[in-house]
Amino acid sequence: MDLRFCQLGPRFPKWLQTQKNYYLLDISNSRISDSLSNFNLVFSSQLEYMNLSYNQISGQIPNLSLEFTFPPIVDLSSNKLEGRIPQFLFRSGYLDLSKNMLSGPISSLCEVQNGNLNILDLSNNQLSRPIPDSCLMHFEGLSILNLAINHFYGKISSSVGFLHEIVTLDLGNNNFSGKLPSSLKNCAKLKFFNLKQNDLSGQIPMWLGISHPNLVVLILRSNHFYGSIPTHLCHLQHLQILDLALNQISGSIPKCVNNLTALTQKGSPNATITHYHTTWVSNSSLFFMSYDDRMFFMWKGKEHEYKNTLGFLKGVDLSSNNLTWWIPGEIVELVELVSLNLSRNCLTGQITSDIVMLQSLEALDLSKNHLSGGIPSSLSHIDRLSVLDLSNNNVSGKIPTSPHLDTFIPSSYEGNPNLCGAPLPKKCSGEEIAQNPAMNGSREHAGMQDEREGFISIGFYVSVALGFIAGFWGVVGTLVLNVSLRVAYFRLLNNFKDRLYVAISENMARVPRQLQNYLISQLPSHEDGELE
């Protein structure tokens, strides 16, 4: 019965409870929010496929004594199931109980011997307790084991070394402690390895880069690993994601990073990292069940979950460690990098201008280091770069001007005392403050005025003074020294004065007569021959 995406809810349909001989049942995404205790669910020994995922089913899974004819596919993920996991479910070939509220230990798993269990996902629950050393010995066919986001603690079981077919091992977001068990060296087919946010310690073992040549994703984030980055990690030619952030790693970044072939050579990766589980159903047809790896990764300052696009993600995060020395020049050969985070370390030296080679880069964080020198103008030619953080370093000089770099917020550059230019409020020496067009016009006018005033210098004032002295004494000195010329000059002044006085007197005498004639002309005329 295939009833997926049918709106059967909110309760289990009554007619479904009468169906007891089915071998295939799919009622996923059916908006059922009923309790499993209200559904007389009978797990038949002929069951081959059951999918109740993506509903709101609550209650406990019944604890049955059942042996399956064929290891079935059972998917009860993304519900609200509670309680412990019954032992009979671990006899499946594919078991997904993720994203529920299951709790308690998984001791029932250790009591089962099932070499046919291929995919086991118990992530996003409330499972706890240590995992016994011998617990995984009898699951030699297991290729996917996901125990992430639970409350497991204690050492990682050394029995993982018996999982010779394991491809995905996700133990992230638990409380595992101690060192990595050396038995992990036996998991040669491992591609996806996630141990983030645990309490693991010790040095990163060299065999991690030797015994796992197929690794695509390696996440050791937020643990207590110390020591240097082993150069043997450079042997991982398929590695696309390396996250060693939030540890106590010291030393320098290995120069051999350019040996990470998947990050240096352009290719066409698949959008997902997908695994397939195949089984024969009763009608002798082959049935496929897919499983996509998923992970959380710090992207542009926030943690995002990647599943459907995980294959496209290519990033290196070494932030929040104690790394020193320079950033190796070989890092610019990782031309497929989409995200590079080296922040919160003790790195020194300058940012190389060859960084322009990282044309796929979308996020670059070099903040909180001791980098010096200027910001290379070539950085503005990385067109895809949308997140940049160079804050809290010793970078100096003017921020290169470009339409691209101008789009980043001031906090991307803050904490560099000798850095200036937009978008920082600190202006460089001789730099004009950009304003609106009206202000630009007034500033241009002021500039022209300053240019004119530039001619008024000390030499200008000296020239004026000398000209005045020469002119004044050229006239006055001549009159003082030449008596006849002086007499003639003053006689000329007296004659000019007399003529001016006579002209003024004659004009003043004419004014009363002209005024009288004007007034008479304005009087009204009289009729009948009357005299004025």
XYZ file of C-alpha atoms in Angstrom:
532
model
C 0.000 0.000 0.000
C 1.525 3.254 -1.159
C -0.436 6.148 0.383
C 2.328 8.695 0.825
C 1.338 12.365 0.650
C -2.321 11.382 1.093
C -4.159 13.356 3.765
C -5.068 10.412 5.954
C -4.781 12.240 9.294
C -5.086 13.371 11.866
C -5.809 9.810 13.077
C -4.850 6.465 11.656
C -7.689 5.352 9.362
C -9.701 2.489 10.846
C -9.564 0.405 7.706
C -5.768 0.407 7.935
C -5.931 -1.372 11.268
C -7.520 -4.396 9.637
C -4.650 -4.836 7.169
C -2.357 -7.443 8.710
C -0.744 -9.243 5.822
C 0.867 -6.348 3.973
C 4.545 -6.483 3.105
C 4.781 -2.863 1.894
C 3.276 0.156 3.676
C 4.056 3.789 2.913
C 1.951 6.439 4.676
C 4.705 9.067 4.941
C 3.769 12.759 4.787
C 0.122 11.931 5.489
C -0.529 14.474 8.280
C -1.082 11.797 10.916
C -0.753 13.114 14.465
C -2.133 10.087 16.282
C -0.480 7.962 18.960
C 1.104 4.701 17.958
C -0.772 3.082 20.830
C -4.037 3.862 18.993
C -2.853 1.961 15.947
C -2.861 -1.824 16.222
C 0.274 -1.934 14.188
C 1.302 -5.485 13.468
C 4.859 -5.952 12.267
C 4.440 -9.012 10.124
C 7.350 -11.369 9.657
C 6.771 -10.852 5.896
C 7.283 -7.079 6.227
C 9.726 -5.763 3.638
C 9.091 -2.006 3.593
C 7.467 0.350 6.093
C 7.612 4.148 5.902
C 5.748 6.278 8.462
C 8.132 9.250 8.283
C 7.274 12.946 8.314
C 4.162 12.745 10.420
C 3.451 13.694 14.027
C 3.095 10.164 15.359
C 3.694 9.880 19.104
C 3.825 7.078 21.682
C 6.182 4.135 22.062
C 7.213 1.507 19.567
C 5.851 -1.886 20.709
C 8.447 -4.335 21.952
C 7.833 -7.465 19.885
C 9.610 -10.794 19.631
C 9.799 -10.979 15.905
C 12.077 -12.480 13.289
C 11.817 -11.065 9.765
C 11.969 -13.349 6.738
C 13.968 -10.655 4.929
C 15.706 -7.711 6.634
C 13.120 -4.974 5.944
C 13.409 -1.253 5.273
C 11.906 0.652 8.217
C 11.666 4.446 8.243
C 9.952 6.016 11.264
C 11.929 9.279 11.146
C 10.633 12.810 11.786
C 7.904 11.943 14.278
C 7.450 12.265 18.043
C 8.136 8.707 19.117
C 9.307 8.176 22.703
C 10.794 5.484 24.916
C 13.426 2.884 24.133
C 14.187 1.222 20.826
C 12.927 -2.377 20.772
C 15.435 -5.039 19.853
C 13.540 -6.505 16.863
C 13.975 -3.270 14.837
C 17.753 -3.777 14.782
C 17.159 -6.846 12.613
C 16.234 -4.550 9.729
C 18.364 -3.929 6.689
C 17.654 -0.187 6.710
C 16.552 1.543 9.920
C 15.924 5.288 10.224
C 14.597 6.496 13.586
C 16.100 9.982 13.382
C 14.369 13.161 14.571
C 12.236 11.650 17.302
C 12.346 11.758 21.103
C 13.672 8.258 21.744
C 15.697 7.912 24.933
C 17.706 5.537 27.077
C 20.672 3.318 26.132
C 20.985 1.295 22.950
C 22.008 -1.862 24.777
C 19.456 -3.821 22.746
C 21.601 -3.088 19.675
C 24.536 -4.869 21.265
C 22.463 -8.021 21.706
C 21.730 -8.408 18.004
C 23.876 -10.071 15.376
C 22.858 -8.675 12.017
C 25.365 -8.569 9.217
C 22.569 -7.415 6.880
C 21.981 -4.059 8.600
C 23.263 -1.603 6.018
C 22.046 1.829 7.160
C 21.371 2.845 10.775
C 20.330 6.428 11.599
C 19.482 7.209 15.228
C 20.423 10.900 15.089
C 18.479 13.769 16.666
C 17.103 11.860 19.646
C 17.766 11.776 23.387
C 19.705 8.517 23.503
C 22.410 8.267 26.153
C 24.910 6.095 28.026
C 28.269 4.783 26.785
C 28.403 2.381 23.840
C 29.989 -0.938 24.975
C 33.246 -1.964 23.323
C 31.778 -5.075 21.739
C 28.524 -3.479 20.625
C 29.255 -3.134 16.899
C 31.201 -6.330 16.347
C 28.397 -8.167 14.554
C 27.354 -5.465 12.073
C 30.052 -6.038 9.492
C 27.696 -4.985 6.668
C 26.990 -1.522 8.118
C 27.863 1.270 5.696
C 26.033 4.220 7.348
C 26.083 4.834 11.111
C 24.644 8.132 12.310
C 24.416 8.667 16.085
C 24.749 12.470 15.956
C 22.921 14.921 18.239
C 22.274 12.635 21.189
C 23.680 12.325 24.714
C 26.145 9.460 24.330
C 29.273 9.724 26.449
C 32.394 7.784 27.316
C 35.008 6.584 24.869
C 34.238 5.790 21.261
C 33.722 2.048 21.111
C 36.739 0.247 19.727
C 34.306 -2.096 17.978
C 33.963 0.502 15.194
C 37.058 -1.169 13.804
C 34.880 -4.127 12.810
C 32.842 -1.919 10.451
C 34.940 -2.667 7.387
C 32.195 -1.455 5.014
C 31.494 1.798 6.831
C 31.324 4.824 4.513
C 29.580 7.402 6.739
C 30.341 7.650 10.462
C 28.644 10.584 12.209
C 29.135 10.830 15.979
C 28.884 14.621 16.171
C 27.166 16.621 18.934
C 27.541 14.090 21.734
C 29.781 13.864 24.790
C 32.327 11.297 23.644
C 35.717 11.710 25.326
C 39.241 10.348 25.176
C 41.391 9.687 22.129
C 40.342 8.302 18.781
C 40.506 4.492 18.887
C 43.287 3.140 16.702
C 40.862 0.492 15.420
C 39.403 3.231 13.177
C 42.349 2.511 10.892
C 40.428 -0.546 9.691
C 37.635 1.598 8.226
C 39.406 2.109 4.912
C 36.230 2.924 2.950
C 35.295 5.886 5.139
C 34.178 8.986 3.176
C 32.207 11.033 5.694
C 33.648 11.379 9.214
C 32.075 13.801 11.697
C 33.134 14.127 15.349
C 32.209 17.788 15.963
C 31.240 19.074 19.414
C 32.446 16.300 21.669
C 35.085 16.177 24.412
C 37.686 14.265 22.408
C 41.346 15.033 22.998
C 44.874 14.089 21.986
C 46.764 14.760 18.802
C 45.208 14.290 15.406
C 46.584 10.875 14.451
C 48.747 10.589 11.345
C 46.920 7.442 10.228
C 43.799 9.535 9.659
C 45.338 10.762 6.416
C 46.833 7.414 5.452
C 44.200 4.804 6.278
C 41.247 6.754 4.858
C 42.241 7.768 1.323
C 38.602 8.197 0.246
C 37.647 10.846 2.829
C 35.489 13.629 1.382
C 34.335 15.245 4.641
C 36.459 15.453 7.816
C 34.999 17.398 10.742
C 36.803 17.491 14.103
C 35.383 20.872 15.098
C 34.927 21.930 18.728
C 36.921 19.321 20.628
C 40.204 19.412 22.542
C 42.649 18.209 19.908
C 46.137 19.686 20.207
C 49.491 19.527 18.474
C 50.161 20.374 14.846
C 48.164 19.562 11.739
C 49.704 16.323 10.450
C 51.037 16.660 6.922
C 49.530 13.247 6.213
C 46.143 14.973 5.838
C 47.523 16.344 2.576
C 47.220 12.805 1.185
C 43.427 13.097 1.190
C 42.997 13.846 -2.497
C 39.178 13.601 -2.389
C 38.749 15.918 0.604
C 36.238 18.712 0.009
C 35.484 19.826 3.577
C 38.105 20.147 6.319
C 36.879 21.594 9.624
C 39.349 21.655 12.516
C 38.012 24.828 14.149
C 37.694 25.420 17.909
C 40.489 23.153 19.083
C 43.966 23.779 20.496
C 45.941 23.065 17.352
C 49.276 24.866 17.058
C 52.147 25.185 14.611
C 51.873 26.277 11.014
C 49.489 25.473 8.189
C 51.137 22.732 6.097
C 52.486 23.904 2.756
C 51.343 20.658 1.190
C 47.701 21.810 1.167
C 48.004 22.091 -2.604
C 47.965 18.273 -2.687
C 44.244 18.302 -1.850
C 43.308 17.509 -5.422
C 39.536 17.927 -5.014
C 40.140 21.549 -3.997
C 42.722 22.347 -6.661
C 41.118 20.893 -9.768
C 37.884 22.074 -11.306
C 35.215 19.451 -11.659
C 31.479 18.860 -11.702
C 30.588 17.401 -8.298
C 27.200 15.934 -7.522
C 24.845 18.114 -5.499
C 24.342 15.376 -2.904
C 26.481 12.687 -1.322
C 24.010 9.848 -1.781
C 24.082 6.203 -0.702
C 21.731 3.500 -1.928
C 20.338 0.479 -0.149
C 18.960 -2.255 -2.354
C 16.772 -5.186 -1.407
C 14.682 -7.817 -3.136
C 10.967 -7.664 -2.490
C 8.572 -10.596 -2.691
C 7.686 -10.054 -6.334
C 11.346 -10.665 -7.196
C 11.941 -7.001 -8.111
C 14.849 -4.940 -6.833
C 13.917 -2.097 -4.477
C 16.161 0.972 -4.005
C 16.283 3.185 -0.929
C 18.497 6.280 -0.970
C 20.211 8.033 1.930
C 21.801 11.494 1.681
C 24.594 12.579 4.012
C 23.903 15.817 5.840
C 25.932 18.098 8.047
C 26.058 21.507 9.685
C 28.742 23.905 8.475
C 29.611 27.474 9.431
C 28.697 29.537 6.402
C 28.983 33.333 6.356
C 29.027 33.519 10.148
C 26.039 31.228 10.704
C 25.655 27.474 10.989
C 23.595 25.964 8.193
C 22.508 22.395 7.504
C 23.556 21.007 4.141
C 22.013 17.978 2.532
C 20.727 18.576 -0.983
C 23.709 20.821 -1.825
C 26.392 19.193 0.340
C 28.335 17.997 -2.702
C 28.800 21.591 -3.892
C 30.271 22.791 -0.595
C 34.063 23.049 -0.537
C 35.540 24.685 2.503
C 38.455 24.845 4.943
C 37.869 26.083 8.501
C 40.898 26.242 10.820
C 39.569 29.085 12.969
C 39.888 29.471 16.750
C 43.154 27.592 17.213
C 46.752 28.588 17.993
C 48.171 28.494 14.470
C 51.255 30.646 13.859
C 53.633 31.739 11.090
C 52.520 32.819 7.653
C 49.624 31.734 5.528
C 51.352 29.435 3.019
C 51.357 30.708 -0.549
C 50.246 27.280 -1.717
C 46.791 27.925 -0.300
C 45.895 30.058 -3.332
C 46.121 26.896 -5.437
C 42.893 25.669 -3.807
C 40.956 27.300 -6.625
C 37.748 25.357 -5.879
C 37.444 26.735 -2.335
C 34.088 28.341 -1.621
C 34.771 29.176 2.040
C 38.076 29.849 3.836
C 38.147 30.669 7.545
C 41.502 31.190 9.296
C 40.245 33.637 11.911
C 41.152 33.758 15.615
C 44.696 32.442 15.305
C 48.154 33.987 15.580
C 48.993 34.130 11.880
C 51.458 36.773 10.682
C 52.766 38.093 7.379
C 50.925 39.783 4.537
C 47.910 38.892 2.446
C 49.310 37.775 -0.875
C 48.152 39.479 -4.054
C 47.832 35.986 -5.582
C 44.647 35.548 -3.575
C 42.875 36.579 -6.777
C 43.387 32.974 -7.920
C 40.586 31.907 -5.552
C 37.855 32.882 -8.002
C 35.276 30.475 -6.473
C 35.633 32.031 -3.020
C 32.407 33.389 -1.524
C 33.446 33.788 2.124
C 36.884 34.826 3.461
C 37.553 35.348 7.176
C 41.082 36.281 8.291
C 40.015 38.311 11.331
C 41.722 38.375 14.746
C 45.233 37.474 13.643
C 48.464 39.491 13.377
C 48.476 40.057 9.625
C 50.276 43.174 8.396
C 50.912 45.102 5.211
C 48.305 46.443 2.842
C 45.128 44.954 1.439
C 45.958 43.749 -2.081
C 43.868 45.452 -4.759
C 43.537 42.062 -6.476
C 41.052 41.095 -3.744
C 38.471 43.255 -5.515
C 38.641 40.976 -8.570
C 37.086 37.980 -6.759
C 33.589 38.589 -8.075
C 31.829 35.907 -6.007
C 33.178 37.177 -2.689
C 30.169 38.206 -0.591
C 31.563 37.905 2.955
C 34.914 39.442 3.935
C 36.348 39.925 7.433
C 39.845 41.357 7.909
C 39.114 42.995 11.267
C 41.429 43.063 14.274
C 44.777 42.662 12.522
C 47.684 45.016 11.828
C 46.717 45.691 8.221
C 47.647 49.227 7.153
C 47.327 51.703 4.311
C 44.359 52.637 2.193
C 41.526 50.200 1.527
C 41.548 49.613 -2.241
C 38.765 51.504 -3.972
C 36.454 49.359 -6.045
C 32.694 48.945 -6.477
C 33.059 45.444 -4.988
C 35.092 46.174 -1.851
C 32.990 49.264 -1.110
C 29.963 47.023 -0.505
C 31.402 45.458 2.663
C 30.380 46.909 6.017
C 32.901 48.872 8.155
C 33.163 46.018 10.683
C 34.961 44.007 7.988
C 37.967 46.315 8.444
C 37.698 47.585 12.032
C 40.439 46.981 14.578
C 43.293 47.876 12.205
C 44.669 51.152 13.642
C 46.666 52.073 10.532
C 43.968 51.258 7.992
C 42.040 54.092 6.348
C 39.606 54.858 3.575
C 35.998 53.962 2.845
C 33.976 52.364 4.339
C 35.906 53.213 7.534
C 35.264 56.695 8.994
C 39.022 57.287 9.156
C 40.172 59.110 6.015
C 43.586 58.761 4.515
C 46.007 61.700 4.305
C 44.965 64.087 1.510
C 41.735 62.216 0.904
C 38.661 64.352 0.216
C 35.413 63.488 1.894
C 32.891 62.391 -0.659
C 29.635 64.374 -0.430
C 26.526 64.906 -2.483
C 26.716 66.811 -5.847
C 25.710 70.161 -4.305
C 28.465 69.846 -1.733
C 30.866 68.818 -4.476
C 29.968 72.017 -6.372
C 30.535 74.242 -3.358
C 33.746 72.354 -2.590
C 34.880 72.905 -6.204
C 34.109 76.639 -5.885
C 36.017 76.731 -2.617
C 38.899 74.960 -4.308
C 38.996 77.586 -7.080
C 38.938 80.337 -4.461
C 41.791 78.640 -2.635
C 43.640 78.421 -5.930
C 43.239 82.182 -6.480
C 44.199 82.903 -2.907
C 47.273 80.838 -3.478
C 48.738 83.723 -5.484
C 48.486 86.055 -2.429
C 51.760 85.209 -0.807
C 54.480 87.148 1.054
C 56.057 88.133 -2.276
C 52.731 89.670 -3.325
C 52.655 91.940 -0.247
C 56.320 92.940 -0.710
C 55.607 93.905 -4.323
C 52.646 96.066 -3.291
C 54.703 97.833 -0.630
C 57.573 98.565 -3.021
C 55.172 99.845 -5.678
C 53.498 102.184 -3.205
C 56.814 103.598 -1.989
C 58.109 104.103 -5.535
C 54.891 105.830 -6.661
C 54.531 108.038 -3.605
C 58.115 109.272 -3.476
C 58.268 109.555 -7.255
C 55.699 112.371 -7.081
C 56.301 113.904 -3.630
C 60.091 113.752 -3.909
C 60.022 115.592 -7.236
C 57.893 118.428 -5.752
C 60.190 118.744 -2.723
C 63.408 118.908 -4.705
C 62.235 121.052 -7.720
C 61.071 124.565 -6.525
C 59.816 125.861 -9.915
C 57.862 122.682 -10.509
C 56.406 122.893 -7.026
C 55.248 126.553 -7.622
C 53.696 125.614 -10.955
C 51.955 122.585 -9.396
C 50.345 124.581 -6.590
C 49.403 127.400 -9.034
C 47.592 124.741 -11.075
C 45.762 123.559 -7.982
C 44.691 127.145 -7.109
C 43.399 127.803 -10.654
C 41.472 124.507 -10.576
C 39.958 125.495 -7.213
C 38.856 128.919 -8.479
C 37.242 127.482 -11.610
C 35.414 124.879 -9.550
C 34.073 127.555 -7.156
C 32.779 129.789 -10.006
C 31.056 126.824 -11.717
C 29.324 125.807 -8.505
C 28.175 129.415 -7.774
C 26.653 129.901 -11.251
C 24.776 126.633 -11.054
C 23.407 127.425 -7.595
C 22.081 130.793 -8.927
C 20.221 129.083 -11.785
C 18.437 126.576 -9.549
C 15.871 129.059 -7.941
C 14.880 130.492 -11.347
C 14.366 127.054 -12.890
C 12.308 125.905 -9.911
C 10.006 129.008 -10.161
C 9.382 128.469 -13.883
C 8.516 124.808 -13.247
C 5.905 125.684 -10.593
C 4.219 128.324 -12.830
C 3.945 125.786 -15.639
C 2.014 123.448 -13.356
C -0.791 126.011 -12.501
C -4.277 125.402 -14.247
C -5.148 127.601 -17.247
C -8.131 130.261 -16.905
C -11.013 130.565 -19.371
C -12.848 133.856 -20.554
C -9.587 135.680 -21.190
C -8.660 135.970 -17.588
C -5.096 136.889 -17.008
C -2.928 134.648 -15.025
